[in-house]
Amino acid sequence: MKEEVISVTPDTLGNKIAEMKKNGYRFVTMSCVELDSDTVDILYHFDKNLELAHFRLTIPKNEAAPSISPVYFAAFLVENEIQDQFGIRFDGLAIDYNRTLYLEEEVQRAPYCRITVSNVEGSEGD
Amino acid sequence: MARTIIPFGPQHPVFPEPLHLKLVLEDEIVKEAVPALGYVHRGLEMLADIRDYHQMIQICERVCGICSTIHAQCYCQGIEELMGIEVPARAKFLRVIWAEIHRVQSHLLWLGLFADAFGFESLFMQCWKIRERVMDINEATGGNRVNVSVNIIGGVKRDLAPDMTRWILSELDLVEQEVKRLEKVLLHDYTVKKRTVGKGVLTKDQALELGAVGPTLRGSGVAQDIRQLGYAAYGDLSYTPVVAKDGDAYSRNRVRFLETYQAIALVREAISKLPPGEISVKVKGKPEGEIVSRVEQPRGELMYYIKGNGKKNLDRLRIRTPTFANIPPLLSMLPGIELADVPVIVLSIDPCISCTER
Amino acid sequence: MDTIKTFIRKSRIKSPWLLHFDCGSCNGCDIEVLACLTPVYDIERFGIINVGNPKHADLLLVTGTVNHRNKKVLGNLAEQMPEPKIVVALGSCGLSGGVFREAYNVIGGVDKIIPVDVYVPGCPPKPEAIIDGVVTGLAKFAQKKGDTS
Amino acid sequence: MIRGAILVTIGVVVAPLLGGLIAGVDRRLTAWFQSRYGPPVWQPFFDVMKLFGKEKLVVNGWQVFCAYIYITAAMLSVVLFFLQSDLLLILFVQAVGAIFLVIGAFSATSPYSQVGANRELIQILTYEPLIILAFVGIYLVTGSFKISQVLLQTKPLLASLPLLYIALCYALTIKLRKSPFDFSTSHHAHQELVKGFLTEYSGPYLALVEIGHWYEVVLILGLCSLFWATSWIGIIVLVGLTYLCEILIDNTMARMTWRWMLGYVWTIGLAMSFVNLIWLHGR
Amino acid sequence: MLNTLLFVLILGPFIAAALCFVVRIRHIRSFIVLAMACLLAAASLLLFVKGPFSHTPPSLLGIPTHWWILWGDDILLFTMLYYGFKHRHLLTKILVIFQIVCLDYFELFMVDHSKTFPLFVADNLSLIMVLIISIVGSLICVFAIPYMDKHEEKEGFQKSRQPKFFAFLVVIMGAMNGLVLSNNIIFMYMFFEVTTLGSFMLISYDRSEIALRNAVRALWMNCLAGAAFIVAMVCAYVTQGTVDAQKLIQAGHMGGIMLTPLALLCFAGLAKAAQIPFQSWLLGAMVAPTPTSALLHSSTMVKAGVYIALRFAPGYAGTFLSQCLAVYGAFTFLAASAMAVSQSNGKKILAYSTIGNLGLIFACAGINTPEAITAGILLIIFHAFSKALLFLCVGDIEQHIGSRDIEFMRGLYAKMPRTAIVALLGIITMMLPPFGVLLSKWMAIEAASKHLFVMVLLAVGSSLMVMYWARWAGILLSAPYGSQVTPERQGVLTRLPLLVLVGGAVVLSLCAPLLYSNLVAPILSAPSFSVRAGIFDNPTGAFLLYPVILVLGLGFICALYAARKARKARTSGPYLSGAQTKDPECFEGPMRKPVAVSSQIYYFESIFGEQRLTVWFNIFGGMFLALLIGGAL
Amino acid sequence: MTEGIIVFNMTPNVLRNFFSKSATRLYPKETRETFGNVRGELYNKIEACIFCRTCARKCPSQCITVDTKEATWQCDPFVCVYCGVCVENCPKKCLYQKNEYRKPAIEKEVIFMKGEIKKEKTEEDQQEK
Ligand code: SF4
Ligand code: SF4
Ligand code: SF4
Ligand code: SF4
Ligand code: SF4
Ligand code: SF4
Ligand code: SF4
Ligand code: SF4
């Protein structure tokens, strides 16, 4: 990536995001990438006057990530999408579709987790 | 008190696309609007697993049938950047030409649908009649009206001969003439203004906070456009974003309408500066690393996140389309408006569900 | 009585009202369907009106791939159309799922859910091809028996 | 007696044919205004015949009932018109049909149909006073509400009722379901309410409604023709021009909302009617 | 014979009331009410057959009648005063005391009781009124028998208050009969006051706080009417030296001298008929059990108001007062119709509709041409039947579904098909041709066509009226998709009044030409229409009643037949954009949750909001009233 | 903004439409010649095909089946998206696209072609190996 990617942890994420908002950054989107059987990367992309900024949060699949939708409401859609596709849960979602944003019952597993299937059942949540 | 609860879509005559809203109304005033998505979700990002990174061009092009070529362009630019490929100058200009022709087509399409949303049938017909000339340009240059399929990694695969560019210019002159005749209607007509001015207001702050992009953002007074970055050949062309400040449906309409002129002007300029030379370079190797590639679609900023790992299949392809970004702003506009204005306001962000859900 | 029946038959192919359902298309096919309504192609010449309501429609034009969510909608719409009716599937997606048919949320073509009378290939099919498809469908339509009482 | 029978026949048989033809010509002209080729002028007849041949599909029996009452009332109002009966009576009989159509729409649970029905009521609310006032104008000129008296006039009514005629044209636009007033249902249903209050009518019952609509169109154009009833040429010119204007307006205006309509038509329309009436009164 | 009939019609109810009050056994009370209902109906018919008369009955128990009246009045007024004190309502106290003083002085020191003139005079108008009061009123009383049992059961009263309730219910009928038959305006006044007290007692029946408050409001407003009545009497006696209504009417306005009493009488009528700005008492009366509302609205009480206006109409023909009354009535018609549009409470809609229709009758009285008077009288008849029917229907529906809100009547057809149809017919007879109410409205509009302002008000008002009726009618028919229609069970005492009333509403409309030529035409100064083959015809216009009935009737039969046949057709749920679930009235919403569709009718709170409009309309109404009285002074 | 509020602004446009010929192409009565390089129906000049499977591999839609042993070339025209990738990559240039679009069909169909095995191998095929 051309721009620097700043690593964050679930604990520091909240502060960082709030700071971005204070500095007038526009939320672009988040990208989720499966790293291995247990962990995923969540990238947060921001933009200010066409300059991009990225954060990287690496977390285990079966751990809920903190939602940033209370700060950036616009994030609710992509967080729900990640819930659908990766089976990851977000805590404190502004509108929680509970893994029904795109998917019907027929699609049982989290489709974007190709490396393991085993963890999926557990991470599917309630 | 009892309220009216209406399913707005998935199949609904004012939206060709399966957009679904649950609307709760009181005396036709929207009290609550909750979207349901997933009617077009295909999961095409995952196709990167079974298609190689060249084949993905065709898939990306079919994320959307309205701005197909710009998707392919964004994807190709991303891969090129990852692999360090320098695209020939002529190809860059050709990409701009096709992209801007697409923008004209897309804006005309939208102007028509917007007119239809407020029941101005003849205006809808007129816009689409004009648009057919642009579709002809697509078909004549790319071989298909919709998926022109010109972008490949390393350049473009079709060239424009001089007599073709001359013909394009003459056709665009006609288009511009006809569009000019609609200016009085779309920007000044009493009934049009009555239906659009002050509807679905999104202030500058809201627009930024909710992450609006494209004409939705520029209609709220923010002069931001990815083309300002000067990707492809935009750096060599004179370009300043079109902005309107009121943030209502009318402003967004105004931005798109004026952008139509601008796009035509950009095509003219690009054709006049079109450099000679190759149109593509040969590609060697496989993409590795991660990249964010952005271009400006007719609907706004399009973003591809691409991660390669040196194999012919990409590790991750993620597409963030403009409508995806414009849905939260849309949700903030809906409560408090009249039912009759729902189509107008929904269309004012130029929604494309197919790319939102992919 | 017979003349009336013949007239009804004749009217049937002269006035097919259209319902268009975007079943997860990329918009390419959709927009081409819409283009058919507009001046350059003007399918109202054939008496076709885009009614947008299954209860009034004779002709169901489906574009796009069927997925798990919209298959129910597709079935519902077909069910709410009064007989006789014809179903025309448009574009590679509508015929088979096209480029997307291996995506995880794609079931395939329209005929996986409802019987299809005419297949119009293309990605997207040109408006001319859509008109051809409709005309082919109408020939079939005239044969269908319906309530002619 | 024989004359009466002929008039009744014209009312019952010729009116819908005329109405259908008008609808066909309307669609053709509209197409021309939009640079399209357009359907054949016989298209409405094909449409209706096709609908008669469709499967019967109902949401509930009351809609069927209402469709029949609608067409009966529409037919009766046209017959009364041809019998040169009382204008107010014609309006009221016509209202029976309009109201039953709304009742039918209300009887289905479809929200589109319900919202359409509410809007249709607002439309009725908007145009009824205008029509009544136009009739009062006619009364003030002729001294009677009977059409037979209108036909005895030697001067076209238009000369004394110009503003009322314009107000009546508002009502005409609403009744013809044309832009800017096509929000309770429109001919092609490209609107937020699908087909508005006709959403749940289908097949043969929709055909009945369509024929009923033809009757109504003939009736309301007939009412327009009264304003120049002194000569056939006058009638044809007036009605033809009026209808052409309607199509033009349809094609040059966006669909407005009912809130706008209620405010606009009631203020402008009622004001014009009132001015015209006061002027007549003062004469 | 005449004496007996008068006795039965006027005093019969009082006796029945006394019995009801004394005999506290349910079955006997029911029997008394039933018997009285039959007796009243029979007597009214007999009286009707006898035709118009002037008559002075012998005095009761040898005591001169005017003493009875004086005592009666005093008892009445002192009872009111008692309630005025009990509820600590100053205005009531002042008004009652004013009336006591005026009345006693007037009767004891002014009126020369030796002058003789017929005490009871009946022309066709009175006879029609008697018929309506006795038949419609009696049906309501019959309906009340099972209704009140259920009502008290539901409210859970410790002690039944039915004796008092029925007592006043029947008393009002007697009083009304007395009012319409009296020729002595002092009699009229007394009966007028009886209805005031009776309505007060009925409204306060539930004894809830709101019931008491509304009852007191009804009391003072009607006392105001009574006070106006007394002043009118005094004035009239001062100028004319008589209390003979006939004489007063014949005297006319006498160049304005008599206009003041006439205006005051109209004022009394307007207040009694709850015209704006007095509408609040009638709306408040809604808290009482439905039979009360039905009785007050359809055949008694408010009809006393319009009766007075119509009765004295010849007296003020051609005056400013008349003009004013016409505009005022039309204004009320419009205002009430507009306010009804914002209502979802079924009874309130009915109340506003009553106020509106009475306004129309006042407008007719004000227009004061034979056509207008015809319209007014016919409207009284048709309105009484349809309105009583609708109230009873709402009452019955409320007891079944637990709400009188029309939103909750959605799907009624599935639950109570019979009542739904009956109510639907009631609504249709209120608004559509070929039924009587519309026929009268047609006459009224044609009669009003020279009064521009009145005309505009009527035109707009009648469209508003169509609006609130039509949607209610539609809702009654709506049934959930594919629901099983199970006819409801009704007791005979509930069903009978409904059937008779709906039959009356329909059949009387068919008999409108007969009613007109036999009843109305004779009392007009000049016949307003020529009636031939069911066609009302005059130079202004023609109403082809029978032809219209014939064609619409045929259409109705075809429609029924077709609807029956359509039962065999395939059914399909409503169109829900293709998103319907297994339950065809739910669609799959966000988060895959089924969402039941629902619909609401439009109340236009922002345009026709009751509270906003009430303020403005009251101001306008008050201004009109001031103009009406002021102009006459 | 200086624009005034005017009604009926559409009038000149619709009147122009009214008085000029309609824009409608009367397809299918009148057909227009298609543009030169339109990507229409896909066919194989089977005589020239060497069954190298390049087309099958490159096709983004995976709708071509080539059987090297039986010498058959098969394409599902209902899956094909007419992108032209196969045409561009065919070493023998035996694939071509007509300018016309494929006609609608009532039944599902596949294009099945049988040729003969030729001995020579292409460069590209070897490269892939
Ligand atoms: S807004 Fe979306 S659904 Fe509507 S026409 Fe455009 S692409 Fe199609
Ligand atoms: S926004 Fe997306 S779906 Fe819409 S036209 Fe653009 S790419 Fe296509
Ligand atoms: S911006 Fe939209 S219309 Fe333009 S090329 Fe891209 S996708 Fe197509
Ligand atoms: S067939 Fe092609 S154009 Fe049509 S929906 Fe599918 S991908 Fe889009
Ligand atoms: S004619 Fe107009 S209203 Fe009718 S379907 Fe077409 S665009 Fe919609
Ligand atoms: S929404 Fe749910 S609970 Fe309600 S009726 Fe439908 S299925 Fe039953
Ligand atoms: S690429 Fe060409 S030569 Fe090779 S199999 Fe395909 S068609 Fe035959
Ligand atoms: S045209 Fe494209 S989709 Fe069709 S066979 Fe060739 S490569 Fe495959």
Short mmCIF file of N, CA, C and O in Angstrom, two decimals, chain E residues 239-278:
data_model
loop_
_atom_site.label_atom_id
_atom_site.label_comp_id
_atom_site.label_asym_id
_atom_site.label_seq_id
_atom_site.Cartn_x
_atom_site.Cartn_y
_atom_site.Cartn_z
N THR E 239 -94.96 42.13 21.54
CA THR E 239 -95.34 42.72 20.26
C THR E 239 -96.66 42.18 19.75
O THR E 239 -97.43 42.91 19.16
N GLN E 240 -96.95 40.93 19.96
CA GLN E 240 -98.12 40.32 19.34
C GLN E 240 -99.26 40.05 20.31
O GLN E 240 -100.39 39.81 19.88
N GLY E 241 -98.95 40.00 21.58
CA GLY E 241 -99.99 39.74 22.55
C GLY E 241 -100.53 38.33 22.50
O GLY E 241 -101.66 38.05 22.90
N THR E 242 -99.76 37.41 21.98
CA THR E 242 -100.25 36.03 21.95
C THR E 242 -99.08 35.06 22.08
O THR E 242 -97.94 35.41 21.79
N VAL E 243 -99.41 33.86 22.53
CA VAL E 243 -98.40 32.81 22.55
C VAL E 243 -98.80 31.72 21.57
O VAL E 243 -98.31 30.60 21.62
N ASP E 244 -99.69 32.04 20.68
CA ASP E 244 -100.15 31.08 19.67
C ASP E 244 -99.12 31.04 18.53
O ASP E 244 -98.91 32.04 17.84
N ALA E 245 -98.49 29.89 18.38
CA ALA E 245 -97.42 29.79 17.38
C ALA E 245 -97.95 30.10 15.99
O ALA E 245 -97.31 30.81 15.20
N GLN E 246 -99.12 29.59 15.67
CA GLN E 246 -99.68 29.83 14.34
C GLN E 246 -99.78 31.32 14.05
O GLN E 246 -99.40 31.80 13.00
N LYS E 247 -100.31 32.03 15.04
CA LYS E 247 -100.48 33.46 14.86
C LYS E 247 -99.14 34.15 14.65
O LYS E 247 -98.99 35.04 13.82
N LEU E 248 -98.17 33.72 15.47
CA LEU E 248 -96.86 34.36 15.37
C LEU E 248 -96.27 34.16 13.98
O LEU E 248 -95.70 35.06 13.39
N ILE E 249 -96.45 32.95 13.47
CA ILE E 249 -95.89 32.68 12.15
C ILE E 249 -96.61 33.50 11.10
O ILE E 249 -95.99 34.12 10.22
N GLN E 250 -97.94 33.50 11.22
CA GLN E 250 -98.70 34.25 10.22
C GLN E 250 -98.35 35.72 10.26
O GLN E 250 -98.29 36.40 9.23
N ALA E 251 -98.09 36.21 11.47
CA ALA E 251 -97.78 37.62 11.58
C ALA E 251 -96.53 37.99 10.78
O ALA E 251 -96.39 39.10 10.30
N GLY E 252 -95.66 37.00 10.65
CA GLY E 252 -94.43 37.29 9.90
C GLY E 252 -93.54 38.21 10.68
O GLY E 252 -93.66 38.35 11.90
N HIS E 253 -92.62 38.82 9.97
CA HIS E 253 -91.63 39.62 10.69
C HIS E 253 -92.12 41.02 10.96
O HIS E 253 -91.48 41.78 11.67
N MET E 254 -93.26 41.39 10.38
CA MET E 254 -93.87 42.68 10.64
C MET E 254 -92.88 43.82 10.57
O MET E 254 -92.73 44.62 11.50
N GLY E 255 -92.19 43.86 9.46
CA GLY E 255 -91.26 44.96 9.26
C GLY E 255 -90.18 45.00 10.31
O GLY E 255 -89.66 46.05 10.65
N GLY E 256 -89.87 43.83 10.86
CA GLY E 256 -88.70 43.78 11.73
C GLY E 256 -89.04 43.73 13.21
O GLY E 256 -88.22 43.31 14.01
N ILE E 257 -90.25 44.13 13.59
CA ILE E 257 -90.58 44.11 15.02
C ILE E 257 -90.49 42.70 15.56
O ILE E 257 -89.97 42.45 16.63
N MET E 258 -91.03 41.78 14.77
CA MET E 258 -91.08 40.39 15.22
C MET E 258 -89.76 39.65 14.96
O MET E 258 -89.63 38.48 15.30
N LEU E 259 -88.83 40.35 14.33
CA LEU E 259 -87.62 39.62 13.93
C LEU E 259 -86.79 39.21 15.14
O LEU E 259 -86.19 38.13 15.16
N THR E 260 -86.78 40.07 16.16
CA THR E 260 -85.99 39.74 17.33
C THR E 260 -86.43 38.41 17.94
O THR E 260 -85.60 37.51 18.14
N PRO E 261 -87.70 38.25 18.27
CA PRO E 261 -88.08 36.93 18.83
C PRO E 261 -87.77 35.80 17.88
O PRO E 261 -87.31 34.74 18.32
N LEU E 262 -87.98 36.02 16.59
CA LEU E 262 -87.70 34.93 15.65
C LEU E 262 -86.21 34.60 15.66
O LEU E 262 -85.82 33.44 15.67
N ALA E 263 -85.41 35.66 15.68
CA ALA E 263 -83.97 35.42 15.70
C ALA E 263 -83.59 34.67 16.96
O ALA E 263 -82.77 33.74 16.95
N LEU E 264 -84.21 35.04 18.08
CA LEU E 264 -83.87 34.36 19.33
C LEU E 264 -84.33 32.90 19.30
O LEU E 264 -83.63 32.01 19.79
N LEU E 265 -85.48 32.70 18.70
CA LEU E 265 -85.93 31.31 18.57
C LEU E 265 -84.93 30.52 17.73
O LEU E 265 -84.57 29.38 18.05
N CYS E 266 -84.49 31.12 16.65
CA CYS E 266 -83.49 30.44 15.82
C CYS E 266 -82.25 30.17 16.63
O CYS E 266 -81.64 29.10 16.53
N PHE E 267 -81.88 31.15 17.41
CA PHE E 267 -80.69 30.97 18.24
C PHE E 267 -80.88 29.76 19.16
O PHE E 267 -80.00 28.90 19.29
N ALA E 268 -82.06 29.70 19.79
CA ALA E 268 -82.34 28.56 20.65
C ALA E 268 -82.21 27.27 19.87
O ALA E 268 -81.62 26.28 20.33
N GLY E 269 -82.77 27.29 18.67
CA GLY E 269 -82.70 26.08 17.83
C GLY E 269 -81.27 25.73 17.48
O GLY E 269 -80.87 24.57 17.54
N LEU E 270 -80.47 26.76 17.15
CA LEU E 270 -79.09 26.50 16.75
C LEU E 270 -78.30 25.89 17.89
O LEU E 270 -77.52 24.96 17.71
N ALA E 271 -78.53 26.45 19.09
CA ALA E 271 -77.79 25.92 20.23
C ALA E 271 -78.23 24.49 20.51
O ALA E 271 -77.42 23.60 20.76
N LYS E 272 -79.52 24.27 20.44
CA LYS E 272 -80.03 22.94 20.71
C LYS E 272 -79.51 21.96 19.66
O LYS E 272 -79.22 20.80 19.96
N ALA E 273 -79.40 22.43 18.42
CA ALA E 273 -78.94 21.54 17.35
C ALA E 273 -77.41 21.51 17.27
O ALA E 273 -76.85 21.03 16.30
N ALA E 274 -76.78 22.05 18.31
CA ALA E 274 -75.32 21.94 18.43
C ALA E 274 -74.58 22.50 17.24
O ALA E 274 -73.57 21.97 16.81
N GLN E 275 -75.12 23.59 16.70
CA GLN E 275 -74.39 24.19 15.58
C GLN E 275 -73.18 24.92 16.13
O GLN E 275 -73.14 25.33 17.28
N ILE E 276 -72.18 25.05 15.27
CA ILE E 276 -70.97 25.73 15.69
C ILE E 276 -71.33 27.13 16.17
O ILE E 276 -72.10 27.81 15.49
N PRO E 277 -70.90 27.66 17.26
CA PRO E 277 -69.87 27.12 18.17
C PRO E 277 -70.42 26.27 19.33
O PRO E 277 -69.73 26.16 20.33
N PHE E 278 -71.60 25.73 19.20
CA PHE E 278 -72.12 24.94 20.32
C PHE E 278 -71.88 23.44 20.16
O PHE E 278 -72.42 22.63 20.89
#
